Each structure stands twice: as C-alpha cells, then as structure tokens.
Short mmCIF file of C-alpha atoms and ligand atoms in Angstrom, two decimals:
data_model
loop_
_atom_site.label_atom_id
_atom_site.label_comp_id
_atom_site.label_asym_id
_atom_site.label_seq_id
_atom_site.Cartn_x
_atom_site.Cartn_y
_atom_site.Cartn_z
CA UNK A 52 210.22 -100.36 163.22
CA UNK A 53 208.03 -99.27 160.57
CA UNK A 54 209.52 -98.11 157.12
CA UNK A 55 207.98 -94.97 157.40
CA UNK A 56 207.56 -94.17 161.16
CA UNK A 57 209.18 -91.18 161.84
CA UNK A 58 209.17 -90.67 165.17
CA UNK A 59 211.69 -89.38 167.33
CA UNK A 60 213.00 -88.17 164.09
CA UNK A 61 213.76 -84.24 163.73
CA UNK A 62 213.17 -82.64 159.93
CA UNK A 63 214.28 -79.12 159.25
CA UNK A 64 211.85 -77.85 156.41
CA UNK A 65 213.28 -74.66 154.83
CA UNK A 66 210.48 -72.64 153.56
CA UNK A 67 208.48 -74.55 155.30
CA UNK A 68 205.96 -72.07 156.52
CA UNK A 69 203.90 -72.13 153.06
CA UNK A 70 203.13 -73.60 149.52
CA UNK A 71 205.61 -77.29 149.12
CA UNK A 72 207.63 -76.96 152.28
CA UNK A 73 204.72 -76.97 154.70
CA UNK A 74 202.93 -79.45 152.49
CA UNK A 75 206.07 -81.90 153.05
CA UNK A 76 206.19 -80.63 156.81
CA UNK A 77 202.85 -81.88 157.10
CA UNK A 78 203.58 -84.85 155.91
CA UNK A 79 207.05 -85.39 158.21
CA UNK A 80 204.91 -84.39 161.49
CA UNK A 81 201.86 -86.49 160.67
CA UNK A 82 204.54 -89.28 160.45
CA UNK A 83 206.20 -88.54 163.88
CA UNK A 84 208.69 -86.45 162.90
CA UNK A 85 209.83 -82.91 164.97
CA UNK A 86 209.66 -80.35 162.85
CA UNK A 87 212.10 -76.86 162.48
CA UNK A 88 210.52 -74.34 160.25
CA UNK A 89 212.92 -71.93 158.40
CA UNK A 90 211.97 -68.80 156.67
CA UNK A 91 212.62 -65.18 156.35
CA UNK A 92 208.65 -64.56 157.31
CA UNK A 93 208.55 -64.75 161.29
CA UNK A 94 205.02 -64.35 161.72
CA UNK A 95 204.59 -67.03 158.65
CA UNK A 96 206.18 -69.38 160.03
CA UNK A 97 204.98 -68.87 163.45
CA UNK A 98 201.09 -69.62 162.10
CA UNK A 99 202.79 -72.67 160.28
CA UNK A 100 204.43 -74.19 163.33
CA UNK A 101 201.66 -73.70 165.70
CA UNK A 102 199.38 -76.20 163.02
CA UNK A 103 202.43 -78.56 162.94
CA UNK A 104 202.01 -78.60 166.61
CA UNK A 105 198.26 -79.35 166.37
CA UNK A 106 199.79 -83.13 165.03
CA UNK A 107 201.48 -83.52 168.30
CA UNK A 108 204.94 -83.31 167.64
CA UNK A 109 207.53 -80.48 168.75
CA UNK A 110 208.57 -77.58 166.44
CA UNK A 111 210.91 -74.60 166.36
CA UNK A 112 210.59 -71.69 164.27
CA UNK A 113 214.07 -70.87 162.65
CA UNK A 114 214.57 -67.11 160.99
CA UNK A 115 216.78 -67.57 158.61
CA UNK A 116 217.85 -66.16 154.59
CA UNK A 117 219.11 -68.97 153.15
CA UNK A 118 221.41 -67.20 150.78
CA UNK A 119 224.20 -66.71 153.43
CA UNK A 120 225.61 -69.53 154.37
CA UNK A 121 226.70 -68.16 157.97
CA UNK A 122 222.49 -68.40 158.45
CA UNK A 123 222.50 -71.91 156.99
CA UNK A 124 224.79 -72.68 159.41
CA UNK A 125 223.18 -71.02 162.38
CA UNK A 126 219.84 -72.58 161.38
CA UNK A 127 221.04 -76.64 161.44
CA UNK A 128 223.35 -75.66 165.49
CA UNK A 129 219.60 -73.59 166.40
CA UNK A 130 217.90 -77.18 165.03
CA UNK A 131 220.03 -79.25 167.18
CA UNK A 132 219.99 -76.94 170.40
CA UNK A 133 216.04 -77.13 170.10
CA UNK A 134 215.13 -80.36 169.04
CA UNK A 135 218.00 -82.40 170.02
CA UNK A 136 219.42 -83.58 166.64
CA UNK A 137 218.65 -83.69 162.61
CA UNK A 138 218.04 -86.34 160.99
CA UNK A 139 216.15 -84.82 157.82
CA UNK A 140 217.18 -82.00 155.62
CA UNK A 141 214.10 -80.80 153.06
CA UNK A 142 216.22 -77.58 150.92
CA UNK A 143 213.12 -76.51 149.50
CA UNK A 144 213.26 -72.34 149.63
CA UNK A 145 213.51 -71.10 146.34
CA UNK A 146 212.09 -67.96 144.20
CA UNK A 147 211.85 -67.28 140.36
CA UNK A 148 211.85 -64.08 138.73
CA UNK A 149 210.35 -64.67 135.12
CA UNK A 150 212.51 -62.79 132.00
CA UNK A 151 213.40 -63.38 129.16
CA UNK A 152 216.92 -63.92 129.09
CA UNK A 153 218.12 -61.05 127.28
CA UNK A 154 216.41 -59.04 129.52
CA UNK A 155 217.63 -60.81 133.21
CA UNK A 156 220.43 -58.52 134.96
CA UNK A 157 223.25 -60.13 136.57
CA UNK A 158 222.27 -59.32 139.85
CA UNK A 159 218.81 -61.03 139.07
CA UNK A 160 220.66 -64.27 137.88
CA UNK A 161 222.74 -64.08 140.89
CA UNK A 162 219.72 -63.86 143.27
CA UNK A 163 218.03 -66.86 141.93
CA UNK A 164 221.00 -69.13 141.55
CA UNK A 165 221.49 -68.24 145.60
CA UNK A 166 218.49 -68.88 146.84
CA UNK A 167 217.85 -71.97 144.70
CA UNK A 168 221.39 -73.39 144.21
CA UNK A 169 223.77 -72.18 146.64
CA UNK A 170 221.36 -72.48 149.65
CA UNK A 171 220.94 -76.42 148.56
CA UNK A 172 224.81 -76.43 149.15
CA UNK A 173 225.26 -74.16 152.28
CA UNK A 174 222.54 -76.08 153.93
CA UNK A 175 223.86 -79.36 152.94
CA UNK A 176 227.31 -78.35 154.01
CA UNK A 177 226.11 -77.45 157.40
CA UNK A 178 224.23 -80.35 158.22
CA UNK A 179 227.01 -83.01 157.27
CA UNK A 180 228.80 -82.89 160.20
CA UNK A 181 225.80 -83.35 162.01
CA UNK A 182 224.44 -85.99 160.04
CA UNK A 183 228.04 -88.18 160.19
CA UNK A 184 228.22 -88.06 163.81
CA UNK A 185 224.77 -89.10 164.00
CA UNK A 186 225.66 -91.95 161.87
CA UNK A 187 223.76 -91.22 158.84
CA UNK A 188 221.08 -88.57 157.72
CA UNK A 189 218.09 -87.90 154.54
CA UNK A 190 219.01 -85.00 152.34
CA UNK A 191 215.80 -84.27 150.24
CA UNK A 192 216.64 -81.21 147.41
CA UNK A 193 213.31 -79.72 145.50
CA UNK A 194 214.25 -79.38 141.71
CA UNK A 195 211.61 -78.62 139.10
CA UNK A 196 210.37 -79.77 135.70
CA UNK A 197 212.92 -77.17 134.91
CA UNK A 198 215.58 -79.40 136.23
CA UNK A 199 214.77 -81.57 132.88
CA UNK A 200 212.40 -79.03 130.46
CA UNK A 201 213.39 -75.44 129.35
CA UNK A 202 211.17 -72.53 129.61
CA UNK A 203 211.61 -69.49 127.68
CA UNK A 204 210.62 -66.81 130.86
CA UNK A 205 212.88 -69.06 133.58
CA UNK A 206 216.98 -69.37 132.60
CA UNK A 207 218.14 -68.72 135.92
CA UNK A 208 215.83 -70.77 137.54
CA UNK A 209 215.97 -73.52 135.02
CA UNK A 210 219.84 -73.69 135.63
CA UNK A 211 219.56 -73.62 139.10
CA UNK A 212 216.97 -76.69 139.12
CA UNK A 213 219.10 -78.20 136.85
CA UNK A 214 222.01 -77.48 139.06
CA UNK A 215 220.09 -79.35 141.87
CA UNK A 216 219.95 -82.33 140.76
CA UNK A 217 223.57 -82.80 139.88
CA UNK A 218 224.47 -81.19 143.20
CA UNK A 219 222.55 -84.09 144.73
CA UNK A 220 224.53 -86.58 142.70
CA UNK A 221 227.66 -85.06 143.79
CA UNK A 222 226.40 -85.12 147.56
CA UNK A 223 224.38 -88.55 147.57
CA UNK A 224 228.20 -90.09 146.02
CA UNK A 225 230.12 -88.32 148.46
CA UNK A 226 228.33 -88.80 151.57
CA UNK A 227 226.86 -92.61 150.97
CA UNK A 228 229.78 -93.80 153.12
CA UNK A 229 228.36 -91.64 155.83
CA UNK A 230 224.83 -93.34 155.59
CA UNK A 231 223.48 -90.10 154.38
CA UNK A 232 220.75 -90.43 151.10
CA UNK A 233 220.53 -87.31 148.72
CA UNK A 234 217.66 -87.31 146.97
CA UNK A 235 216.15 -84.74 144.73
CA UNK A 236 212.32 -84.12 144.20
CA UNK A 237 210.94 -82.53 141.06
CA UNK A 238 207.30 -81.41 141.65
CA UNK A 239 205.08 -80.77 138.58
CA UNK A 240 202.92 -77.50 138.52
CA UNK A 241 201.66 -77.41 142.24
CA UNK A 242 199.56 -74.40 143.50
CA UNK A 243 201.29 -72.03 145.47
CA UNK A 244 201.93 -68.68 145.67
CA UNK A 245 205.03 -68.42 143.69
CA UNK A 246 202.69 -70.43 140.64
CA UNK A 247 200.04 -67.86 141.27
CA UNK A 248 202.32 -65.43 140.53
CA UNK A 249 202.91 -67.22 137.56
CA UNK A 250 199.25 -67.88 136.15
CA UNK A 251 199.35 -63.96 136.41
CA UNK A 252 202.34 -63.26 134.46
CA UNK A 253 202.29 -66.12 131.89
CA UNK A 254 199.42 -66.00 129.54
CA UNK A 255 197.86 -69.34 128.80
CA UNK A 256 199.95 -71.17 131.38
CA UNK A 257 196.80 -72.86 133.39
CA UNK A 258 195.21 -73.78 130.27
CA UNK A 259 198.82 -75.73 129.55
CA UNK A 260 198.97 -77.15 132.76
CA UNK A 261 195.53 -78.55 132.86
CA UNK A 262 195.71 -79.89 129.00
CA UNK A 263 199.64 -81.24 129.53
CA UNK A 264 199.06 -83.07 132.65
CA UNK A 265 197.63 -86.30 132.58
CA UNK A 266 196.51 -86.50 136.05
CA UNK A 267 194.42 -83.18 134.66
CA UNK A 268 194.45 -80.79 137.42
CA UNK A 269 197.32 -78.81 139.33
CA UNK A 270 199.52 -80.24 142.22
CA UNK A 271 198.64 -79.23 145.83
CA UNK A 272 200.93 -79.28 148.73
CA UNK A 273 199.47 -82.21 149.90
CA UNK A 274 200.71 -84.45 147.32
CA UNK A 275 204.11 -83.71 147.94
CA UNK A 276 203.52 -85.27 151.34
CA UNK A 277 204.32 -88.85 151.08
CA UNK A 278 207.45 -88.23 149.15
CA UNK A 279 208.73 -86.35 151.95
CA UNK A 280 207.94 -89.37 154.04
CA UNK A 281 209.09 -91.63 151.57
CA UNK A 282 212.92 -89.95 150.99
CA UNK A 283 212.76 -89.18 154.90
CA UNK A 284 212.59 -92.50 156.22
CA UNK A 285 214.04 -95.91 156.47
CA UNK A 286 212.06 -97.42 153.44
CA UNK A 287 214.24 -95.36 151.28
CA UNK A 288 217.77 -96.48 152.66
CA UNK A 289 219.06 -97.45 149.30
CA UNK A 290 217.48 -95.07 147.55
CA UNK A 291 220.13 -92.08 147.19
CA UNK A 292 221.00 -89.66 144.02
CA UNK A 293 217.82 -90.20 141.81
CA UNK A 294 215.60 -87.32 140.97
CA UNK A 295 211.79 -88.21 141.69
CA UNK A 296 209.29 -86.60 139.61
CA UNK A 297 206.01 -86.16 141.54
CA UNK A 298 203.95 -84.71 138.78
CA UNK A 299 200.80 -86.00 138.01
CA UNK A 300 202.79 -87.75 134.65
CA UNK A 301 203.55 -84.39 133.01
CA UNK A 302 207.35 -85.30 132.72
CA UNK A 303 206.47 -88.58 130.48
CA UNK A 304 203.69 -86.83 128.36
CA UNK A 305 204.53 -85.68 125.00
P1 LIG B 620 206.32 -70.49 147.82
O1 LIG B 620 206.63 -69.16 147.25
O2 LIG B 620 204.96 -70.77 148.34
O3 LIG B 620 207.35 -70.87 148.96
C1 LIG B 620 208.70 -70.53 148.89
C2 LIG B 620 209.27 -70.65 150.28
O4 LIG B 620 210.66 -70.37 150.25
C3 LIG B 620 208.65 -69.71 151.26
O5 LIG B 620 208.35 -70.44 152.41
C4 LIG B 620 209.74 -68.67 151.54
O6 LIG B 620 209.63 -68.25 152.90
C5 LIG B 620 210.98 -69.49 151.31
N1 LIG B 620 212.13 -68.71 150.89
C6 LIG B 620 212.33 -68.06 149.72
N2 LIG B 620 213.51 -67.44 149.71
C7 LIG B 620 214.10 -67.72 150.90
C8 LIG B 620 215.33 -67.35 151.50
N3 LIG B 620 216.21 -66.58 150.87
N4 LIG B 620 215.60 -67.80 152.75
C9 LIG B 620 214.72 -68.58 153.41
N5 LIG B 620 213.54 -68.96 152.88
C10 LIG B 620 213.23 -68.52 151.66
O7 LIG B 620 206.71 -71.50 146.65
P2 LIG B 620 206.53 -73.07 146.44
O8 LIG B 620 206.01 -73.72 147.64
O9 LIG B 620 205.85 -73.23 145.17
O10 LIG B 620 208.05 -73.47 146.19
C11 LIG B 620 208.80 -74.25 147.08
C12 LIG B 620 209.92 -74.91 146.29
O11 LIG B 620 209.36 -75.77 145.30
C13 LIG B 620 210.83 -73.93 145.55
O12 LIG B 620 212.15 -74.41 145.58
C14 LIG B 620 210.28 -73.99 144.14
O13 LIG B 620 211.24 -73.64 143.20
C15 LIG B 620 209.89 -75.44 144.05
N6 LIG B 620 208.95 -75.80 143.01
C16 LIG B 620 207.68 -75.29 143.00
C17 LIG B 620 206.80 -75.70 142.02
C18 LIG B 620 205.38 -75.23 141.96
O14 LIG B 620 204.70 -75.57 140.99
N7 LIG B 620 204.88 -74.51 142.94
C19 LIG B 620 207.20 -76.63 140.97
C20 LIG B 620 208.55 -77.10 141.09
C21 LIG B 620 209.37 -76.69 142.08
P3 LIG B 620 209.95 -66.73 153.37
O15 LIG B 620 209.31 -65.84 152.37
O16 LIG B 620 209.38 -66.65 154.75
O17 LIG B 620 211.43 -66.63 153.38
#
C-alpha cells in the first residue's frame, strides 16, 4: 500500500466547500479519498462537491453549523450512512471578527471561540466512537499563526487557535491507544475570503504579508493540499500531537 494512497478512505472536510477546506478536499479526493462536505452554505457546497466528483471519487454534501454539537454529531452518523465509514476528520470551519479587545462583546467572543474551538471538540467527540471501532482514525485541527503570534485586532480568535493546538495534544494523548493521530495544521496567510476580508479591514496587512514571508507571496488553497494528504494517511502513523506550520517560513522569520 502506498503511504499516501487514500483510497477507499472517507474524509469529512468541514468547511470544505471554499477557501482551506476545499483546498485540503482537493487534495484528499485527488488521493482516493471519499469526500463529505460540511457547511452552513447548501448551494456552496453543492458547486464544491460536484468538482470533487469530477476526481472520481464519491461525495456527500452535509448541512451542518458546527457550533451545536447535536449537528456535529448528526454530520459524522450522515458521513457514515453515505459513505460507509470515516476514517479522516479535517475541523477546519472557523470565522474571525477583527476588534480590538476592549471593544469585542461577550457574545462576539463567545461566537468565535464556538465556531473555532468548541466545534474542534464536538466534532472530535463525535467521531471517536467511530474512529475506535474502526480501529483507528486521522484527526487533522486547522490552527493559525495565531495559535503561536498575537495580533492586536484578533483575541478571540488568537485564543481559540491557541486553544487548538492544546486541544489536539489533549486528544492525540488520549486517543493514541485507539490508533487515532491528532494533528494540528497552522497555515500562514493563505488567500481566501475570510483574508480578503482582512486586506480590507487591516491597513498595510498585504504589504506585511508579502515583506514577512520568505516564500514572498500569499498561501493558496492549494498548498494546503499535501498536508492534508500527509496527516490523512498512513505515512503519518507516528506522527500525532505536533502542530505543522505550512507557511511559506513566516513562523521562523524574525
Ligand atoms: P473561508 O471563510 O474561506 O472558509 C471558512 C469555512 O468555514 C467556510 O467553508 C464556511 O462555510 C465554514 N464555516 C464557518 N462557520 C461555520 C459553522 N458555524 N458551521 C459550519 N461551517 C462553518 O476561510 P478560510 O478557508 O481562510 O479558513 C478556513 C480555516 O483556516 C479557518 O479555521 C481559519 O481560521 C483557518 N485559517 C485561515 C488562514 C488564512 O490565511 N486564510 C490562516 C490560518 C488559519 P459556510 O459559510 O457554508 O458555513
């Protein structure tokens, strides 16, 4: 078998009908994997299964909010009754609202910590079960460079990335005697439509994207591909708990 064949394999993507997720769903189906979309966009994530399908592989699309976990739940038994089994988790949905932090409400904090920390945990919850009586499973998290940097406009998100990749400490410890790897993936500035949001709102924040990253452009959704393959196959069986940067080297540039 090769190290990073995936087929017969069945990945549940969530946001995976734009921006990261469908970059790493493309990745998962060119590979061999099935692929379940999950969003709260319908007709988005019908346009993004139907060019998964174009790879040859069998997809479901999954309407789901992440922030309630009875959805989470829902979305991993809907995975199994339409592709059979899961074998690969990707708990990539996630949202920013940009404030300063004397200026965030409560109910904004609480929003982002849900959709970005919580879901990781309802989702991963949901599919253990599933995973164990499979006899293992791949748990891939999305963090940030927020999960290690600070940014003045981002303290809910920052502590939710950060949040993420202890979360997948906790679960890649707990669940190792399972034969299920959690692994975390912190993408650098990749462009999306939640960044282009951000080049709107930040001033100067392309220029210090382009200068700060070696590499010297932005991340596209295409180069989050082969991590997805990577963390979602068998050449990463004793890989479990790290955090992966995949950043174009703007983590270990001063
Ligand atoms: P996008 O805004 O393009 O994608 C976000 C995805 O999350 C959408 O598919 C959206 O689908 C889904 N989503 C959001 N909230 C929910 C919810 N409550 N329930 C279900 N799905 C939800 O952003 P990116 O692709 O940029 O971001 C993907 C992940 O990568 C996020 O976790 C983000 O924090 C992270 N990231 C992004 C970076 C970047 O530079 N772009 C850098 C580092 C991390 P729908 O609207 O249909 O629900």
């Amino acid at each position: 078998m090769s190290l990073f064949d995936l087929t017969g394999r069945v990945a549940l993507v969530t946001g995976g009908n734009g921006g990261i997720g469908l970059g790493m769903a493309r990745g998962l189906a060119e590979a061999g994997a099935a692929i379940a979309i999950a969003g709260r966009n319908r007709a988005k994530s019908e346009a993004a299964s139907a060019e998964l399908g174009k790879l040859g592989v069998k997809t479901a699309v999954l309407t789901a909010d992440v922030t309630d976990e009875a959805q989470c739940r829902s979305m991993v038994g809907d995975t199994v009754a339409q592709l059979g089994r899961l074998d690969i988790l990707v708990n990539n949905a996630g949202i920013n609202i940009r404030k300063a932090p004397q200026e965030y409400t409560l109910t904004e904090w609480r929003q982002v910590i849900d959709a970005n920390l919580t879901s990781t945990f309802s989702c991963a919850q949901a599919a253990y079960p599933v995973m164990k009586a499979a006899g293992g499973g791949k748990i891939v998290n999305i963090g940030s460079m927020l999960s290690i940097f600070g940014a003045s406009f981002a303290p809910a998100y920052g502590a939710s990335k950060g949040g993420v990749v202890q979360l997948t400490k906790a679960l890649a410890t707990a669940w190792a005697k399972d034969n299920i790897q959690v692994n975390a993936v912190l993408p650098g500035w990749i462009d999306t439509d939640l960044t282009r949001a951000a080049r709107e709102q930040i001033r100067g924040l392309n220029a210090m994207v382009l200068m700060r990253t070696p590499v010297g452009r932005w991340g596209v959704p295409a180069d989050l591909a082969g991590i997805a393959v990577f963390l979602g196959g068998a050449a990463s069986d004793y890989v479990t708990g790290t955090a992966i940067p995949v950043d174009g080297g703007y983590s270990v540039q001063v």
